[in-house]
Amino acid sequence: HDALPILPYSQNQIVQEATKIPQRAFEAYVKGVQVGPRDESRVNYLKNALRLYADVTGGSVYPQAAFELGRYYMNHGNWKDATEYFSKLQKKDPNYAEAAFYTSLGYAKLGDYGRALATIVPLSSDMPLIGVYNNAGAIALQAARENKNQEDKTRLLSQATEFLSRAAESAPEDPMVHFNYGYVLFLTAKFAEAADQFQKVIKGDQQNGQAYFLLAKSLEKSGKNEQAT
């Protein structure tokens, strides 16, 4: 006989899930996660699981099914539908933090920076992770660039600086974090500090043309014309 595959869940967990979730909804969910991650039938099974769950529970959302649908659409680059399903999860649900992170990323990709920030900022206290700080800072930075109101722009740049400084402290070897932090320092006219960050980027990524350009501009505005040239 062929060996049975090792499942990512223990038998106990499967029994617990099966007993607290309406049976037909659970069966549809299991069928959905068993097919390939890019198989179109996955969507039908998971949407069916959501519908069957809502029918029995008075309209409640089946969080695991919503999360898997979000992942399916995200993997296909469909951020509109991915964000719709990720945002259905609530704080009490399994996978909430990961779903909220992807929700904020989805809103940012759709250009809705206000909702992106509103989703990710609370995560920064619940989950003080480098990725959360970096994304929160990058979203605040992008929102500042597109905001015409000077008071709002200043507030968003300050918020971006705070998040990105934390990310840079926690990830001294991450070029992307240092680039984002250097860029916000550049925009807030802290040119010498910005140059330090861009030098760290180049140390880790010597092909980064944007970092070289902004380093030269930072040095120039710091009065170091010879180094800039």
mmCIF file of N, CA, C and O in Angstrom, residues 32-68:
data_model
loop_
_atom_site.group_PDB
_atom_site.id
_atom_site.type_symbol
_atom_site.label_atom_id
_atom_site.label_comp_id
_atom_site.label_asym_id
_atom_site.label_seq_id
_atom_site.Cartn_x
_atom_site.Cartn_y
_atom_site.Cartn_z
ATOM 1 N N GLY A 32 -12.708 22.029 -1.153
ATOM 2 C CA GLY A 32 -12.058 23.207 -1.735
ATOM 3 C C GLY A 32 -10.568 23.253 -1.476
ATOM 4 O O GLY A 32 -9.777 23.543 -2.382
ATOM 5 N N VAL A 33 -10.155 22.929 -0.247
ATOM 6 C CA VAL A 33 -8.726 23.015 0.065
ATOM 7 C C VAL A 33 -7.955 21.792 -0.421
ATOM 8 O O VAL A 33 -6.722 21.807 -0.443
ATOM 9 N N GLN A 34 -8.678 20.745 -0.817
ATOM 10 C CA GLN A 34 -8.002 19.547 -1.317
ATOM 11 C C GLN A 34 -7.605 19.663 -2.781
ATOM 12 O O GLN A 34 -6.665 19.013 -3.221
ATOM 13 N N VAL A 35 -8.318 20.493 -3.548
ATOM 14 C CA VAL A 35 -7.938 20.654 -4.959
ATOM 15 C C VAL A 35 -6.736 21.596 -5.033
ATOM 16 O O VAL A 35 -6.395 22.275 -4.066
ATOM 17 N N GLY A 36 -6.099 21.646 -6.186
ATOM 18 C CA GLY A 36 -4.896 22.469 -6.345
ATOM 19 C C GLY A 36 -5.169 23.933 -6.041
ATOM 20 O O GLY A 36 -6.285 24.426 -6.269
ATOM 21 N N PRO A 37 -4.153 24.662 -5.534
ATOM 22 C CA PRO A 37 -4.351 26.059 -5.122
ATOM 23 C C PRO A 37 -4.773 26.989 -6.256
ATOM 24 O O PRO A 37 -5.329 28.047 -6.011
ATOM 25 N N ARG A 38 -4.559 26.589 -7.507
ATOM 26 C CA ARG A 38 -4.960 27.441 -8.636
ATOM 27 C C ARG A 38 -6.116 26.845 -9.436
ATOM 28 O O ARG A 38 -6.495 27.375 -10.468
ATOM 29 N N ASP A 39 -6.658 25.741 -8.952
ATOM 30 C CA ASP A 39 -7.772 25.074 -9.625
ATOM 31 C C ASP A 39 -9.048 25.914 -9.464
ATOM 32 O O ASP A 39 -9.419 26.300 -8.356
ATOM 33 N N GLU A 40 -9.737 26.208 -10.584
ATOM 34 C CA GLU A 40 -10.931 27.058 -10.534
ATOM 35 C C GLU A 40 -12.050 26.448 -9.696
ATOM 36 O O GLU A 40 -12.885 27.170 -9.143
ATOM 37 N N SER A 41 -12.099 25.106 -9.610
ATOM 38 C CA SER A 41 -13.160 24.473 -8.827
ATOM 39 C C SER A 41 -13.029 24.815 -7.346
ATOM 40 O O SER A 41 -13.992 24.729 -6.575
ATOM 41 N N ARG A 42 -11.833 25.232 -6.936
ATOM 42 C CA ARG A 42 -11.597 25.650 -5.548
ATOM 43 C C ARG A 42 -12.557 26.784 -5.164
ATOM 44 O O ARG A 42 -13.114 26.809 -4.066
ATOM 45 N N VAL A 43 -12.745 27.730 -6.084
ATOM 46 C CA VAL A 43 -13.624 28.881 -5.827
ATOM 47 C C VAL A 43 -15.055 28.416 -5.593
ATOM 48 O O VAL A 43 -15.717 28.854 -4.642
ATOM 49 N N ASN A 44 -15.550 27.516 -6.450
ATOM 50 C CA ASN A 44 -16.934 27.052 -6.316
ATOM 51 C C ASN A 44 -17.166 26.334 -4.985
ATOM 52 O O ASN A 44 -18.168 26.565 -4.309
ATOM 53 N N TYR A 45 -16.234 25.462 -4.620
ATOM 54 C CA TYR A 45 -16.366 24.745 -3.348
ATOM 55 C C TYR A 45 -16.368 25.714 -2.165
ATOM 56 O O TYR A 45 -17.193 25.600 -1.242
ATOM 57 N N LEU A 46 -15.449 26.662 -2.174
ATOM 58 C CA LEU A 46 -15.315 27.584 -1.038
ATOM 59 C C LEU A 46 -16.495 28.556 -0.951
ATOM 60 O O LEU A 46 -16.974 28.863 0.142
ATOM 61 N N LYS A 47 -16.971 29.015 -2.103
ATOM 62 C CA LYS A 47 -18.152 29.886 -2.085
ATOM 63 C C LYS A 47 -19.378 29.112 -1.609
ATOM 64 O O LYS A 47 -20.229 29.651 -0.892
ATOM 65 N N ASN A 48 -19.449 27.846 -1.988
ATOM 66 C CA ASN A 48 -20.544 26.994 -1.523
ATOM 67 C C ASN A 48 -20.459 26.809 -0.005
ATOM 68 O O ASN A 48 -21.468 26.841 0.704
ATOM 69 N N ALA A 49 -19.231 26.630 0.506
ATOM 70 C CA ALA A 49 -19.032 26.497 1.950
ATOM 71 C C ALA A 49 -19.491 27.760 2.676
ATOM 72 O O ALA A 49 -20.160 27.682 3.717
ATOM 73 N N LEU A 50 -19.166 28.921 2.127
ATOM 74 C CA LEU A 50 -19.606 30.194 2.725
ATOM 75 C C LEU A 50 -21.127 30.293 2.762
ATOM 76 O O LEU A 50 -21.719 30.694 3.764
ATOM 77 N N ARG A 51 -21.764 29.903 1.644
ATOM 78 C CA ARG A 51 -23.227 29.996 1.555
ATOM 79 C C ARG A 51 -23.905 29.039 2.529
ATOM 80 O O ARG A 51 -24.834 29.417 3.246
ATOM 81 N N LEU A 52 -23.419 27.785 2.570
ATOM 82 C CA LEU A 52 -24.017 26.782 3.462
ATOM 83 C C LEU A 52 -23.838 27.172 4.935
ATOM 84 O O LEU A 52 -24.739 26.983 5.758
ATOM 85 N N TYR A 53 -22.691 27.738 5.248
ATOM 86 C CA TYR A 53 -22.405 28.183 6.619
ATOM 87 C C TYR A 53 -23.356 29.323 7.002
ATOM 88 O O TYR A 53 -23.939 29.335 8.092
ATOM 89 N N ALA A 54 -23.501 30.296 6.081
ATOM 90 C CA ALA A 54 -24.371 31.452 6.346
ATOM 91 C C ALA A 54 -25.825 31.021 6.504
ATOM 92 O O ALA A 54 -26.560 31.556 7.349
ATOM 93 N N ASP A 55 -26.260 30.043 5.709
ATOM 94 C CA ASP A 55 -27.651 29.569 5.785
ATOM 95 C C ASP A 55 -27.980 29.022 7.170
ATOM 96 O O ASP A 55 -29.078 29.235 7.694
ATOM 97 N N VAL A 56 -27.026 28.291 7.767
ATOM 98 C CA VAL A 56 -27.275 27.635 9.053
ATOM 99 C C VAL A 56 -27.049 28.583 10.225
ATOM 100 O O VAL A 56 -27.697 28.467 11.265
ATOM 101 N N THR A 57 -26.138 29.557 10.056
ATOM 102 C CA THR A 57 -25.747 30.408 11.190
ATOM 103 C C THR A 57 -26.365 31.805 11.143
ATOM 104 O O THR A 57 -25.925 32.707 11.851
ATOM 105 N N GLY A 58 -27.367 31.984 10.302
ATOM 106 C CA GLY A 58 -28.032 33.286 10.261
ATOM 107 C C GLY A 58 -27.211 34.373 9.599
ATOM 108 O O GLY A 58 -27.273 35.543 9.999
ATOM 109 N N GLY A 59 -26.435 34.001 8.596
ATOM 110 C CA GLY A 59 -25.688 35.002 7.822
ATOM 111 C C GLY A 59 -24.258 35.226 8.268
ATOM 112 O O GLY A 59 -23.580 36.112 7.737
ATOM 113 N N SER A 60 -23.765 34.429 9.223
ATOM 114 C CA SER A 60 -22.378 34.600 9.671
ATOM 115 C C SER A 60 -21.396 34.158 8.582
ATOM 116 O O SER A 60 -21.741 33.380 7.701
ATOM 117 N N VAL A 61 -20.180 34.655 8.684
ATOM 118 C CA VAL A 61 -19.131 34.332 7.707
ATOM 119 C C VAL A 61 -18.321 33.132 8.187
ATOM 120 O O VAL A 61 -17.948 33.056 9.361
ATOM 121 N N TYR A 62 -18.059 32.211 7.290
ATOM 122 C CA TYR A 62 -17.196 31.060 7.564
ATOM 123 C C TYR A 62 -15.756 31.560 7.363
ATOM 124 O O TYR A 62 -15.280 31.680 6.234
ATOM 125 N N PRO A 63 -15.044 31.874 8.444
ATOM 126 C CA PRO A 63 -13.769 32.591 8.291
ATOM 127 C C PRO A 63 -12.700 31.842 7.524
ATOM 128 O O PRO A 63 -11.979 32.439 6.714
ATOM 129 N N GLN A 64 -12.585 30.517 7.748
ATOM 130 C CA GLN A 64 -11.547 29.762 7.044
ATOM 131 C C GLN A 64 -11.789 29.753 5.536
ATOM 132 O O GLN A 64 -10.856 29.869 4.731
ATOM 133 N N ALA A 65 -13.069 29.622 5.150
ATOM 134 C CA ALA A 65 -13.399 29.614 3.717
ATOM 135 C C ALA A 65 -13.122 30.987 3.092
ATOM 136 O O ALA A 65 -12.593 31.086 1.982
ATOM 137 N N ALA A 66 -13.472 32.050 3.819
ATOM 138 C CA ALA A 66 -13.214 33.402 3.315
ATOM 139 C C ALA A 66 -11.713 33.640 3.154
ATOM 140 O O ALA A 66 -11.261 34.226 2.158
ATOM 141 N N PHE A 67 -10.929 33.166 4.125
ATOM 142 C CA PHE A 67 -9.472 33.345 4.069
ATOM 143 C C PHE A 67 -8.891 32.622 2.857
ATOM 144 O O PHE A 67 -8.052 33.183 2.125
ATOM 145 N N GLU A 68 -9.327 31.383 2.619
ATOM 146 C CA GLU A 68 -8.800 30.620 1.486
ATOM 147 C C GLU A 68 -9.209 31.239 0.153
ATOM 148 O O GLU A 68 -8.432 31.218 -0.810
#
